XYZ file of N, CA and C in Angstrom:
198
model
N -242.632 -36.445 -109.730
C -242.178 -37.697 -109.133
C -241.916 -38.707 -110.233
N -241.355 -39.837 -109.853
C -241.085 -40.869 -110.821
C -239.756 -40.701 -111.532
N -239.061 -39.621 -111.264
C -237.756 -39.425 -111.887
C -236.724 -40.284 -111.179
N -235.764 -40.751 -111.960
C -234.696 -41.563 -111.396
C -233.899 -40.778 -110.351
N -233.828 -39.482 -110.498
C -232.998 -38.667 -109.623
C -233.496 -38.606 -108.182
N -234.736 -39.022 -107.935
C -235.217 -38.989 -106.554
C -235.408 -40.394 -105.994
N -234.653 -41.362 -106.540
C -234.761 -42.753 -106.103
C -234.518 -42.900 -104.605
N -233.505 -42.231 -104.071
C -233.195 -42.359 -102.645
C -234.344 -41.895 -101.761
N -234.932 -40.763 -102.087
C -236.011 -40.255 -101.240
C -237.301 -41.057 -101.427
N -237.521 -41.583 -102.627
C -238.722 -42.366 -102.890
C -238.645 -43.755 -102.274
N -237.552 -44.474 -102.552
C -237.456 -45.880 -102.177
C -236.793 -46.131 -100.829
N -235.946 -45.220 -100.401
C -235.210 -45.385 -99.141
C -234.638 -46.795 -99.008
N -233.727 -47.164 -99.912
C -233.224 -48.533 -99.938
C -232.255 -48.887 -98.807
N -231.644 -47.891 -98.193
C -230.619 -48.161 -97.183
C -231.245 -48.426 -95.821
N -230.780 -49.480 -95.187
C -231.297 -49.878 -93.881
C -230.346 -49.436 -92.775
N -230.776 -49.576 -91.546
C -229.939 -49.359 -90.360
C -229.231 -48.006 -90.356
N -229.945 -46.974 -90.770
C -229.468 -45.593 -90.762
C -228.338 -45.325 -91.760
N -228.191 -46.191 -92.775
C -227.240 -45.914 -93.844
C -227.746 -44.752 -94.675
N -226.832 -43.988 -95.266
C -227.254 -42.852 -96.088
C -227.174 -43.224 -97.563
N -228.129 -42.746 -98.328
C -228.259 -43.086 -99.739
C -227.711 -41.957 -100.600
N -226.925 -42.325 -101.613
C -226.418 -41.374 -102.596
C -226.787 -41.864 -103.984
N -227.197 -40.926 -104.840
C -227.507 -41.266 -106.228
C -226.210 -41.525 -106.976
N -226.186 -42.544 -107.837
C -225.065 -42.780 -108.734
C -225.624 -43.069 -110.117
N -224.799 -42.900 -111.139
C -225.289 -43.082 -112.501
C -225.302 -44.541 -112.940
N -224.475 -45.380 -112.325
C -224.454 -46.788 -112.708
C -225.509 -47.574 -111.924
N -225.829 -48.753 -112.424
C -226.830 -49.587 -111.759
C -226.334 -50.002 -110.387
N -227.158 -50.069 -109.391
C -228.623 -49.966 -109.442
C -229.167 -48.555 -109.312
N -228.315 -47.539 -109.414
C -228.777 -46.157 -109.348
C -228.602 -45.500 -107.990
N -228.068 -46.243 -107.034
C -227.840 -45.686 -105.702
C -226.666 -46.409 -105.061
N -226.126 -45.798 -103.995
C -225.069 -46.399 -103.192
C -225.369 -46.064 -101.752
N -225.406 -47.084 -100.922
C -225.614 -46.860 -99.496
C -224.267 -46.680 -98.809
N -224.161 -45.656 -97.992
C -222.961 -45.425 -97.183
C -223.271 -45.906 -95.774
N -222.562 -46.933 -95.360
C -222.872 -47.610 -94.100
C -221.913 -47.267 -92.969
N -220.883 -46.472 -93.236
C -219.883 -46.176 -92.222
C -220.527 -45.656 -90.939
N -220.115 -46.239 -89.816
C -220.606 -45.793 -88.519
C -221.932 -46.390 -88.100
N -222.517 -47.276 -88.931
C -223.810 -47.861 -88.580
C -223.690 -49.215 -87.905
N -222.531 -49.864 -88.031
C -222.370 -51.215 -87.506
C -222.840 -52.270 -88.497
N -223.116 -51.841 -89.735
C -223.583 -52.748 -90.783
C -222.827 -52.476 -92.068
N -222.873 -53.441 -93.006
C -222.294 -53.254 -94.330
C -223.154 -54.009 -95.328
N -222.788 -53.948 -96.596
C -223.557 -54.603 -97.648
C -224.213 -53.573 -98.551
N -224.811 -54.020 -99.626
C -225.451 -53.134 -100.596
C -226.468 -52.216 -99.944
N -227.218 -52.737 -98.979
C -228.283 -51.975 -98.314
C -227.979 -51.712 -96.846
N -226.734 -51.884 -96.421
C -226.360 -51.784 -94.995
C -227.157 -52.796 -94.182
N -227.322 -54.005 -94.743
C -228.181 -55.014 -94.138
C -227.428 -56.111 -93.396
N -226.097 -56.160 -93.519
C -225.327 -57.237 -92.907
C -224.609 -56.699 -91.669
N -224.829 -57.309 -90.502
C -224.135 -56.845 -89.297
C -222.630 -57.000 -89.443
N -221.891 -56.019 -88.949
C -220.435 -56.103 -88.990
C -219.958 -57.261 -88.122
N -218.928 -57.973 -88.596
C -218.372 -59.056 -87.783
C -217.614 -58.479 -86.598
N -217.566 -59.227 -85.545
C -216.769 -58.827 -84.383
C -215.310 -59.138 -84.692
N -214.412 -58.292 -84.265
C -212.997 -58.486 -84.577
C -212.438 -59.750 -83.934
N -213.052 -60.237 -82.876
C -212.553 -61.440 -82.200
C -213.318 -62.695 -82.623
N -214.083 -62.639 -83.715
C -214.858 -63.778 -84.193
C -213.919 -64.757 -84.909
N -213.698 -65.962 -84.342
C -212.780 -66.912 -84.972
C -213.336 -67.519 -86.260
N -214.632 -67.401 -86.493
C -215.257 -67.972 -87.683
C -215.262 -67.016 -88.874
N -214.934 -65.744 -88.637
C -214.941 -64.785 -89.734
C -213.732 -65.023 -90.621
N -213.987 -65.103 -91.919
C -212.906 -65.285 -92.884
C -213.042 -64.211 -93.953
N -211.943 -63.867 -94.568
C -211.977 -62.867 -95.627
C -211.537 -61.512 -95.129
N -211.660 -60.552 -96.024
C -211.249 -59.185 -95.712
C -212.301 -58.515 -94.835
N -211.848 -57.818 -93.810
C -212.760 -57.103 -92.918
C -213.372 -55.944 -93.681
N -214.709 -55.804 -93.685
C -215.351 -54.724 -94.447
C -214.899 -53.342 -93.968
N -214.506 -52.488 -94.911
C -214.012 -51.161 -94.521
C -215.087 -50.344 -93.809
N -216.369 -50.590 -94.124
C -217.445 -49.849 -93.456
C -217.494 -50.139 -91.963
N -216.901 -51.266 -91.552
C -216.969 -51.694 -90.157
C -215.785 -51.229 -89.323
N -214.805 -50.599 -89.958
C -213.630 -50.124 -89.230
C -213.994 -48.866 -88.454
N -213.736 -48.899 -87.153
C -214.028 -47.745 -86.303
C -212.700 -47.099 -85.936
N -212.602 -45.822 -86.247
C -211.351 -45.092 -85.961
C -211.513 -44.274 -84.694
């Protein structure tokens, strides 16, 4: 234990059922949030509703439902 390669299984950084993948660049992991209804580094931010008049900016790709 204690190896960087098992960071995902040790720390479980992804929230809301996001899946964790090891990467070589910092912070050492990437959360995949597609299909969870959340986005952000840790899948911690709820996806905006498409009819929200207060939402500004680019719609997060993790929140697009096909």
